[in-house]
Coordinates of C-alpha atoms (C1' of nucleotides) in Angstrom, one line a residue:
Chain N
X1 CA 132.1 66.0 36.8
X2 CA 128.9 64.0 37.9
X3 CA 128.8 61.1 35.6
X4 CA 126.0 61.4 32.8
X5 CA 123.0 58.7 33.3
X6 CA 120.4 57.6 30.5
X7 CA 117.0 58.4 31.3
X8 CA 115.7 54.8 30.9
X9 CA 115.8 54.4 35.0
X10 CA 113.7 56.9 35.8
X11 CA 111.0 55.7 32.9
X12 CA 111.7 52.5 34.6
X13 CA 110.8 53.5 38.3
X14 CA 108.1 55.7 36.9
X15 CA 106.4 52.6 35.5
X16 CA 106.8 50.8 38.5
X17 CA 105.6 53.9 40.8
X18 CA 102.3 53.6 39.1
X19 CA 102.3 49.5 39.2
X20 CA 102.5 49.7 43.4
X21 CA 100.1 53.2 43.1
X22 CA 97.4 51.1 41.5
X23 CA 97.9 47.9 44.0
X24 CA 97.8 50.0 46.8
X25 CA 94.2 51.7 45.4
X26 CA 92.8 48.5 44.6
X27 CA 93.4 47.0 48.0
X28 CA 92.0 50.2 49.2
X29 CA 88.8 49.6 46.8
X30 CA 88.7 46.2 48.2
X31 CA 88.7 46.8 52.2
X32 CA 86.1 49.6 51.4
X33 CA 84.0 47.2 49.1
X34 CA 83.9 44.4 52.2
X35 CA 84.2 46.3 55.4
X36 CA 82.9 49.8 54.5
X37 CA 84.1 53.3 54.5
X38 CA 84.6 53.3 58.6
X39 CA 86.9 50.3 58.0
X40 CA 89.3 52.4 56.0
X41 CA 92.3 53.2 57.7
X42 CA 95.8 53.9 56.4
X43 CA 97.2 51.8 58.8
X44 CA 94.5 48.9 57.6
X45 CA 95.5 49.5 54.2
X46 CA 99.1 49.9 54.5
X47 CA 99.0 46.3 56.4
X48 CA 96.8 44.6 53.4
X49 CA 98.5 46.0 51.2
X50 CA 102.0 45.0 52.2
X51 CA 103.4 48.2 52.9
X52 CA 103.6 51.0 55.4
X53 CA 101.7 54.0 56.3
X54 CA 104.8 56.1 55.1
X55 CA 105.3 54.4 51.6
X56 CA 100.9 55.4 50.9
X57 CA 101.5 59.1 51.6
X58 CA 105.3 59.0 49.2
X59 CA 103.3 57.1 46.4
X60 CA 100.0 58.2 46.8
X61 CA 99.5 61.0 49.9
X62 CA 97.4 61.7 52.4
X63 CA 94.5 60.1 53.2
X64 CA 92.1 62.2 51.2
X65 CA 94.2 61.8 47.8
X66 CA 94.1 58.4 48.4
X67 CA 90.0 58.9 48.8
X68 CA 89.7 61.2 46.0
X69 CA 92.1 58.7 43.4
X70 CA 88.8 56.1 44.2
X71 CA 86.4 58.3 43.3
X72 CA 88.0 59.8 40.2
X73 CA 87.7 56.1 39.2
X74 CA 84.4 55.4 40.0
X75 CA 83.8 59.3 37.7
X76 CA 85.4 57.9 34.6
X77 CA 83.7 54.2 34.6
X78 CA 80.1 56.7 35.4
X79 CA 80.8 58.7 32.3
X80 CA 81.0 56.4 29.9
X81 CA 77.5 55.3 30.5
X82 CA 76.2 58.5 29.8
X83 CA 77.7 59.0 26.8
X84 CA 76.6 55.6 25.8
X85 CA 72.7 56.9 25.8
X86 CA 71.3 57.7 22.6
X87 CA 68.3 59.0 22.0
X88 CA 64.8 58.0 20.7
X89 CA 61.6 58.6 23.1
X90 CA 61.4 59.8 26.6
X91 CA 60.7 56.3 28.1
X92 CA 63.5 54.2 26.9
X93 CA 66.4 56.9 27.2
X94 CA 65.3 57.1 30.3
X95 CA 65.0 53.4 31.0
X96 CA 68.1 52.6 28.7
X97 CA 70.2 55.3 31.1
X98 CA 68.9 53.8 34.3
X99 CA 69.7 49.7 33.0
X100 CA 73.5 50.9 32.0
X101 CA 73.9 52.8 35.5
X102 CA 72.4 49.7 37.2
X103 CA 74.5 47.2 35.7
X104 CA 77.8 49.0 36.5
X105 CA 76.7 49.7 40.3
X106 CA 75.7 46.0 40.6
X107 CA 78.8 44.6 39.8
X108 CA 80.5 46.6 42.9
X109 CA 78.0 47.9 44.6
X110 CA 79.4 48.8 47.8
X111 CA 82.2 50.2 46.4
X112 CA 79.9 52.4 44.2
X113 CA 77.9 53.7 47.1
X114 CA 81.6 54.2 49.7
X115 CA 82.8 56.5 46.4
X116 CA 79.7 58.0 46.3
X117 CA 79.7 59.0 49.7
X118 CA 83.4 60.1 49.8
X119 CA 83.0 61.7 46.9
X120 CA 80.8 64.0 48.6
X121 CA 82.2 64.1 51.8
X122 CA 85.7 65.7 50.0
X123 CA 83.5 68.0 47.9
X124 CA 84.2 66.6 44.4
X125 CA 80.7 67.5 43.2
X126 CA 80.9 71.0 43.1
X127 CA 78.0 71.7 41.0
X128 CA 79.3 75.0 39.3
X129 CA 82.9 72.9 37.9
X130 CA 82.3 73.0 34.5
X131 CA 84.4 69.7 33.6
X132 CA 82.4 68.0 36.5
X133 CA 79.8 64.7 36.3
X134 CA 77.1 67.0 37.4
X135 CA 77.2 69.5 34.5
X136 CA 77.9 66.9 32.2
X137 CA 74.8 64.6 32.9
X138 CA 72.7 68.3 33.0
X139 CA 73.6 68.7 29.6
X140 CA 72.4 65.5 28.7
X141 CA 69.1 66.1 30.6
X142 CA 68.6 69.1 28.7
X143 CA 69.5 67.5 25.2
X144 CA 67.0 64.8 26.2
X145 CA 64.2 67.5 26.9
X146 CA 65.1 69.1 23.6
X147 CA 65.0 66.0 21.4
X148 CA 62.0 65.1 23.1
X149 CA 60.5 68.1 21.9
X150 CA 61.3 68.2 18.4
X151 CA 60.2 64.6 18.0
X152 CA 56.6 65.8 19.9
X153 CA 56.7 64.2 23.4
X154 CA 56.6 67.3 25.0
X155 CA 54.6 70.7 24.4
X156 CA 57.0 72.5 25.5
X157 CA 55.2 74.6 28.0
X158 CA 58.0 74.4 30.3
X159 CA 61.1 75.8 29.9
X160 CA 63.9 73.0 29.0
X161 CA 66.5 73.8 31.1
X162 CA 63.9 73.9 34.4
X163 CA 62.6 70.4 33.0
X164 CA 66.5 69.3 32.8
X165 CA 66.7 70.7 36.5
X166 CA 64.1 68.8 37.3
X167 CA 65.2 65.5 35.6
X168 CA 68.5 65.6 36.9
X169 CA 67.3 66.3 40.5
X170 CA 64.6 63.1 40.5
X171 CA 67.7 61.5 38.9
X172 CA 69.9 61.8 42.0
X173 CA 67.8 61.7 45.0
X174 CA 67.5 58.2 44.2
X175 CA 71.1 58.0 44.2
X176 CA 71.5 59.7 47.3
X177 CA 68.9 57.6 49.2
X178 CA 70.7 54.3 47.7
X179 CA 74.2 55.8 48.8
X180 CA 72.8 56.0 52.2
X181 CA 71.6 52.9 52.3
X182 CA 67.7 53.8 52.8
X183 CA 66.4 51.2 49.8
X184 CA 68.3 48.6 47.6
X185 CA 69.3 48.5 44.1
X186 CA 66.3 47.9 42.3
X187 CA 64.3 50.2 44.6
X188 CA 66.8 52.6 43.2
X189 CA 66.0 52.0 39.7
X190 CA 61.9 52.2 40.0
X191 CA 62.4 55.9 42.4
X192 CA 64.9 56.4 39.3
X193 CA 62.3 55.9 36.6
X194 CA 59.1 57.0 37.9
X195 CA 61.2 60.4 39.2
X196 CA 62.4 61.1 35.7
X197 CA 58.9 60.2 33.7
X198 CA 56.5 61.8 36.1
X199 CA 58.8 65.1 35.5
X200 CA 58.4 64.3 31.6
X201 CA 54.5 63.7 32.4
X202 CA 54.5 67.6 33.5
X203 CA 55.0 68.8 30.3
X204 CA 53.9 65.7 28.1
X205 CA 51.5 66.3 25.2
X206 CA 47.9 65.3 25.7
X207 CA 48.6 62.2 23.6
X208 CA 52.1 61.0 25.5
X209 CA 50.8 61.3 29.2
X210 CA 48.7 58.6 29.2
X211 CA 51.5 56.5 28.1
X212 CA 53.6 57.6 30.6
X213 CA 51.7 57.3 33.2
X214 CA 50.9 53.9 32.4
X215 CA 54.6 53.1 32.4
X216 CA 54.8 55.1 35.4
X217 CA 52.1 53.0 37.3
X218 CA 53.8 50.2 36.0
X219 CA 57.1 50.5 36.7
X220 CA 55.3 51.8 40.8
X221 CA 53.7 48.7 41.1
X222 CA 56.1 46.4 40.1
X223 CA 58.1 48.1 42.9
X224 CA 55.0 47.8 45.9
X225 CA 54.6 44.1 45.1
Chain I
X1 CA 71.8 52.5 110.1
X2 CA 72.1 54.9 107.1
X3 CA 71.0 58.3 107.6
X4 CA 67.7 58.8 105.7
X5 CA 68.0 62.0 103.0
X6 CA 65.2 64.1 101.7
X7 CA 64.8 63.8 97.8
X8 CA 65.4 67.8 97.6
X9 CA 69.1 67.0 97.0
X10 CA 68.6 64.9 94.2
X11 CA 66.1 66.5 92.6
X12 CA 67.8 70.0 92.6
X13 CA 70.7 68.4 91.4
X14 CA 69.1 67.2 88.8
X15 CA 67.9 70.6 87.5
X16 CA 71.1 72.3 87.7
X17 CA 72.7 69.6 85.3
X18 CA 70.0 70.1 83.0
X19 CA 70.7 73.2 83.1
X20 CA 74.6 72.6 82.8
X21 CA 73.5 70.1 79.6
X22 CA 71.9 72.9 77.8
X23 CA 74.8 75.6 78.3
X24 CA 77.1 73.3 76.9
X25 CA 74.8 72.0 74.3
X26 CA 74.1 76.0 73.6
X27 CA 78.0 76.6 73.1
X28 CA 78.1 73.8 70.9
X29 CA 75.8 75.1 68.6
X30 CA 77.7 78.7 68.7
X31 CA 80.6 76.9 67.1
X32 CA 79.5 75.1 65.0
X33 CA 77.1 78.0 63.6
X34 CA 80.5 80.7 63.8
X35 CA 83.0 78.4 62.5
X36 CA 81.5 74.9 60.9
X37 CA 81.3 71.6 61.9
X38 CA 85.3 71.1 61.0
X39 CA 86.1 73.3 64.0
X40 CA 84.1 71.5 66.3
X41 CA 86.2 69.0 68.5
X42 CA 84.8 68.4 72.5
X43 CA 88.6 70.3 73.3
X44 CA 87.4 73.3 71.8
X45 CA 83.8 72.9 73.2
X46 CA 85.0 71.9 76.8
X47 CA 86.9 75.4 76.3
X48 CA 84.2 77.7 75.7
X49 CA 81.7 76.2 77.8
X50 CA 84.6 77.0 80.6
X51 CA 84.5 72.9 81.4
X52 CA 86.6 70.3 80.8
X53 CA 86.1 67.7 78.5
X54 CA 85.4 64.7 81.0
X55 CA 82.6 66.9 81.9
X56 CA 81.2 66.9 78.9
X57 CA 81.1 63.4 79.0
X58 CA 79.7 62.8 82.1
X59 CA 76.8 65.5 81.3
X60 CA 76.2 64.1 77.7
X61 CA 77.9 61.6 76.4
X62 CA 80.6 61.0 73.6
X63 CA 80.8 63.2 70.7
X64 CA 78.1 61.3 68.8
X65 CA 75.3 62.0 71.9
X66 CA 76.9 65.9 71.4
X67 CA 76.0 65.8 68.0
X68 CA 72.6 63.8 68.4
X69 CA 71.3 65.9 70.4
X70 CA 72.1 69.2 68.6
X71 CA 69.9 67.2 65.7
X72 CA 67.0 66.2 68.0
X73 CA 66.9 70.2 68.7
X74 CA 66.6 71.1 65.0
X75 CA 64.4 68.5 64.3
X76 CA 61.5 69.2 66.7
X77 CA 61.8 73.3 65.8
X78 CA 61.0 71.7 62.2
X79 CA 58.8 69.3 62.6
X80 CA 56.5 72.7 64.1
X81 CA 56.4 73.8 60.2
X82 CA 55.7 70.5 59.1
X83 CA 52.6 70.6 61.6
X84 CA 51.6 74.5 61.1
X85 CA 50.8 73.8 57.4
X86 CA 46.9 74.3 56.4
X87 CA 45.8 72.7 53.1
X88 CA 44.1 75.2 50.3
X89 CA 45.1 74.6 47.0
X90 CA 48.0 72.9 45.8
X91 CA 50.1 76.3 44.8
X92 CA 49.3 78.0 48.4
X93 CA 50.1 74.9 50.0
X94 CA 53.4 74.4 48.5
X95 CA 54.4 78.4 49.0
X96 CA 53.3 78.5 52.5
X97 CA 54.8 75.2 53.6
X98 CA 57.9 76.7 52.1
X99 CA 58.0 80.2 53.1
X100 CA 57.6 78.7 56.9
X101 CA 60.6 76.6 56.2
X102 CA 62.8 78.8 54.8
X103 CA 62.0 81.8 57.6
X104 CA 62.9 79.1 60.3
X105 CA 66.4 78.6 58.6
X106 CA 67.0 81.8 58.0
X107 CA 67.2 82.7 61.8
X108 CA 70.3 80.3 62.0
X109 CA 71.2 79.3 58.3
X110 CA 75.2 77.8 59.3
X111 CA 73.8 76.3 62.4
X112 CA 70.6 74.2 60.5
X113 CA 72.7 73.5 57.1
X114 CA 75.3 71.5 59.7
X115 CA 72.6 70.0 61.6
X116 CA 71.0 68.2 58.8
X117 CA 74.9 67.1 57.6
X118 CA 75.1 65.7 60.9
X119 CA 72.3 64.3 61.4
X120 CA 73.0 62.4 57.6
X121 CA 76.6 61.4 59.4
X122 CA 75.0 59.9 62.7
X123 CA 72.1 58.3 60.6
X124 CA 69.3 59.5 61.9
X125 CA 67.2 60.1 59.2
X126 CA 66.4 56.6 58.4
X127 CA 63.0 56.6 56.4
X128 CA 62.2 53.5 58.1
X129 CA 61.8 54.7 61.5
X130 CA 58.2 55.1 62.2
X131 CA 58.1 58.1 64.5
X132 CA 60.7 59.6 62.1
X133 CA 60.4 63.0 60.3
X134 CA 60.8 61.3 57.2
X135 CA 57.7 59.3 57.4
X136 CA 55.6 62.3 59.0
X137 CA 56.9 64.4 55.5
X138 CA 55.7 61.8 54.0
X139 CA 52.6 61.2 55.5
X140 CA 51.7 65.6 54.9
X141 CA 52.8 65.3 51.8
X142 CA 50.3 62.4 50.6
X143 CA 47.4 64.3 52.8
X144 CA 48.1 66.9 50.3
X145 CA 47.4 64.6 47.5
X146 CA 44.5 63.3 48.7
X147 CA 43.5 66.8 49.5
X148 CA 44.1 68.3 45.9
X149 CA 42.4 65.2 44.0
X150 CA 39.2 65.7 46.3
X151 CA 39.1 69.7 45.5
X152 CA 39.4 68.5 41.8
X153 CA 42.9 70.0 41.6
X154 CA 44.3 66.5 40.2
X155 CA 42.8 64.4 37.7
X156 CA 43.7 61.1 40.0
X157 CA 45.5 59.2 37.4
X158 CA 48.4 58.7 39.4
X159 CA 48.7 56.7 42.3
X160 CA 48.8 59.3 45.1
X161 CA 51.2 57.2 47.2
X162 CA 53.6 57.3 44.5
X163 CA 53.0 60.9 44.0
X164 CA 53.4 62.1 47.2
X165 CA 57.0 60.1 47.1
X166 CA 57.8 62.3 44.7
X167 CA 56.6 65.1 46.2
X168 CA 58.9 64.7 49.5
X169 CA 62.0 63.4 46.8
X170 CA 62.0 67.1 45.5
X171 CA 61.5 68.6 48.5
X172 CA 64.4 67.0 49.9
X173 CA 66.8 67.2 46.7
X174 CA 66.9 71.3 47.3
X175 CA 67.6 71.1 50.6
X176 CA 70.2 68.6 50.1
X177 CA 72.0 70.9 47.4
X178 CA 71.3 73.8 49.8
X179 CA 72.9 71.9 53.0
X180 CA 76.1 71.0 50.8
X181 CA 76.7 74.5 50.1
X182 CA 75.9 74.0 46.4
X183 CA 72.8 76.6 46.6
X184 CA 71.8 79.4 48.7
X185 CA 68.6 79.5 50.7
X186 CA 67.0 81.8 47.9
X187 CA 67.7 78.9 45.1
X188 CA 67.0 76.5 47.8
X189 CA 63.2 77.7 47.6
X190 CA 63.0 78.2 44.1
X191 CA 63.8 74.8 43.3
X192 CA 61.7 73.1 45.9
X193 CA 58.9 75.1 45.2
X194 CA 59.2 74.4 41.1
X195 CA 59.9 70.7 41.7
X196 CA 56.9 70.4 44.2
X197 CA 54.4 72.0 41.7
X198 CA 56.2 70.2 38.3
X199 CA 55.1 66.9 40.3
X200 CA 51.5 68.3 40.7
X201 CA 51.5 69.2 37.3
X202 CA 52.1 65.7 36.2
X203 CA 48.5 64.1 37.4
X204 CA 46.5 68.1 37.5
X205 CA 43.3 68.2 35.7
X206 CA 43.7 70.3 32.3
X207 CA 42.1 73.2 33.7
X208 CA 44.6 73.6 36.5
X209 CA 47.7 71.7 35.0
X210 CA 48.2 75.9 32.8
X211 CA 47.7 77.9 36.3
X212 CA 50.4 75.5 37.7
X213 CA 52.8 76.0 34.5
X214 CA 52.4 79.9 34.8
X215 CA 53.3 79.7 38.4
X216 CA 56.4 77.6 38.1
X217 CA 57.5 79.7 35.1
X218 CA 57.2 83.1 37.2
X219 CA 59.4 81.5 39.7
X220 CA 61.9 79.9 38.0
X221 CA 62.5 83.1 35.7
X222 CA 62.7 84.6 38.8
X223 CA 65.2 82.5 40.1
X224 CA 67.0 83.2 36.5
X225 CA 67.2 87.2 36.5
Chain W
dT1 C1' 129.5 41.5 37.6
dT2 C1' 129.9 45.2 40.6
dG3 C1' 129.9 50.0 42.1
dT4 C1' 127.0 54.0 42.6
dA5 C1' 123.7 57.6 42.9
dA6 C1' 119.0 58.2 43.1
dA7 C1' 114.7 56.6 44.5
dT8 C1' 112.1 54.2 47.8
dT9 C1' 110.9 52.2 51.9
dT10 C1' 110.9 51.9 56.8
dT11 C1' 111.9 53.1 61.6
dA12 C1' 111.0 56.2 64.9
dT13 C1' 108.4 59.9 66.5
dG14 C1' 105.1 63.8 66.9
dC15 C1' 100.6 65.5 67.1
dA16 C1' 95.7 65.9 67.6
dA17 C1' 91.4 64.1 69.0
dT18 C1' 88.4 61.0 71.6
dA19 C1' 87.8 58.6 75.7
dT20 C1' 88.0 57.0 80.7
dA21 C1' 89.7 55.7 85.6
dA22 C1' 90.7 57.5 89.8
dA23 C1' 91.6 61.4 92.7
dA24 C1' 90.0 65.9 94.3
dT25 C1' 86.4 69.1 94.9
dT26 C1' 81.9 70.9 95.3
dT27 C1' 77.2 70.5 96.6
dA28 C1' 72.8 70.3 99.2
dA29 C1' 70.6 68.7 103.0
dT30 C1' 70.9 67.7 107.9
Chain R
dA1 C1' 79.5 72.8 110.6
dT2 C1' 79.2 68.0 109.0
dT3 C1' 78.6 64.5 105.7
dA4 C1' 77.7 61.5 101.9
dA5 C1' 76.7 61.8 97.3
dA6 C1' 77.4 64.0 93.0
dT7 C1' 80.5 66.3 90.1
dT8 C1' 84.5 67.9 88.2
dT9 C1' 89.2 67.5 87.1
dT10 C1' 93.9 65.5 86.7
dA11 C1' 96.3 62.2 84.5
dT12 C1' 96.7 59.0 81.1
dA13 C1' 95.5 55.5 77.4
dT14 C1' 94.3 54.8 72.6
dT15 C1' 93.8 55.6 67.9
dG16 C1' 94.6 57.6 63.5
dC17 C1' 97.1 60.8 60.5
dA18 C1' 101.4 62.7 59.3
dT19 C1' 106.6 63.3 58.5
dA20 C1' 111.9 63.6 59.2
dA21 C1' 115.7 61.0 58.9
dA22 C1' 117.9 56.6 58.5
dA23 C1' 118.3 52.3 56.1
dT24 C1' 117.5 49.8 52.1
dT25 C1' 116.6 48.7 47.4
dT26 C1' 116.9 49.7 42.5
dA27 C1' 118.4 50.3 37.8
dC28 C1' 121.9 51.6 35.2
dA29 C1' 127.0 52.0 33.6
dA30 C1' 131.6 50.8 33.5

DNA sequence: TTGTAAATTTTATGCAATATAAAATTTAAT
DNA sequence: ATTAAATTTTATATTGCATAAAATTTACAA
């Protein structure tokens, strides 16, 4: 009869499985933070991170699971700073959401823009998932557009969930072009800003537009200096 | 003394490897139109282009030149919209621009989606680059402005570089989703068409900011059916 | 402590794709 | 038909991802 073994060993292993799992993706974080996606071998990463290729696909997989753990990552820390925006007037939810995203990205910023890219690359921004960022930050949009309605920024001549389209699309073509590496940082936050107000300014009431467009040329020329 | 040689020989050589060039360069955009850009790989290109894959090399270049040059192609068919588009009024400007846009991709939809993914990949849309297609976008697209303010279509209140950024941002946002496969070529105009016109209707005079609201609404409901 | 079974890591190897040097062949003009 | 240049191919190197099987380590129990 096989002898009976307490269960402690494998809880013990398990803990440690995870321990060399998360070294292994943080020296992967760190050879795509400094030398960039095309840098990111498994062979590079098995060598910095003390192991070999083998022991990466046993504790991790292939190379895309390894790609995909990184941007699952970079997902959570993005979420919670959209459910850290609350609301009051047009201008500074939207500046209030564009200072919290900025200050996370800074912090790593290449490794924000690699997991952006990957991200895409594997597909893991399938618009239609319903659990996904992107649905998520279009609800938030759309509350936005709603609250800004009832509180009288908007006329609501437009149909809310267009406007949330709309606000959400100005939203991430900045992104994209800062993923890409076509403007910096702060450019990133001005495209940001004057994308997300000059959508507002569409359907603005006769009294807001002039104040967003004066944020708006603000925000622009700050930028053009 | 060396024999002295007419420059027939060189010069019809010459020809026929153009002429090679563009088979293979023809059969490269087969597969990747039939299959996707996953399948393509210069083994299965040498293959059906009944050549080996030296002689791809020696005709073109590495997989990157490949892959450049297939851009180049799509580019210069698109740039022929860009520069076939007469100004009227905002609205008619905005639907035919489109229409010619999405007629061209419609020819060849898997072949341009993985063109413009490539040409992403290979960076060759830098906004930078002068003689780009970026910058000549860019360039319509603030014509337009200047256009619509001196027809009295837009009260001038914002800056007209800033909106024609904005302008080209939407534009590009649709066909980005489209090109990832997130929308179809239908939704694709839709949204750039509504995100071209929201952006107008953020600076339009009062009297035409209502015939721009009704248009967007028709098309988005549209879009919604 | 020390033996042991299970888990884990590594060695060794395969495969697929890009790339190139050098040999063999084809080409176009004389 | 001959010839020199251009072109294609054969053969081979390199790199990166992946995995089977052998060797090693680990955590527990007696």
């Amino acid at each position: 009869m096989k002898p009976v073994r307490a269960q402690g060993g494998v809880a013990t292993r398990t803990a440690n499985k995870l321990k060399r799992k998360q070294t292994i993706l943080n020296t992967a974080r760190d050879i795509i933070a400094s030398g960039g996606y095309a840098c990111f071998t498994l062979a590079e990463l098995a060598s910095q991170a003390n192991v070999t290729v083998p022991t990466i696909h046993n504790l991790i997989g292939n190379k895309s699971e390894v790609l995909k753990q990184l941007v699952v990552d970079m997902v959570e820390r993005t979420e919670k700073v959209l459910s850290s925006t609350a609301f009051s007037d047009p201008i500074s939810a939207v500046e209030s959401f564009t200072d919290n995203l900025m200050s996370l990205y800074q912090d790593d910023e290449a490794f924000y823009k690699a997991a952006f890219v990957i991200g895409e690359q594997e597909s893991m921004f399938e618009h239609g998932h319903s659990g996904g960022i992107f649905k998520k930050s279009l609800k938030l949009a759309y509350q936005v557009c709603l609250d800004a309605k009832e509180h009288g920024f908007l006329a609501g001549n437009i149909n809310s969930e267009l406007l949330a389209d709309r606000l959400f699309a100005n939203q991430r073509i900045a992104r994209y072009d800062w993923m890409h590496g076509y403007i910096n940082l702060s450019e990133y936050r001005c495209q940001m800003i004057c994308g997300m107000l000059l959508t507002f300014s569409a359907d603005a009431t006769d009294q807001y537009r002039p104040i967003l467009i004066a944020k708006i040329s603000h925000i622009f020329a700050q930028s053009a200096k």
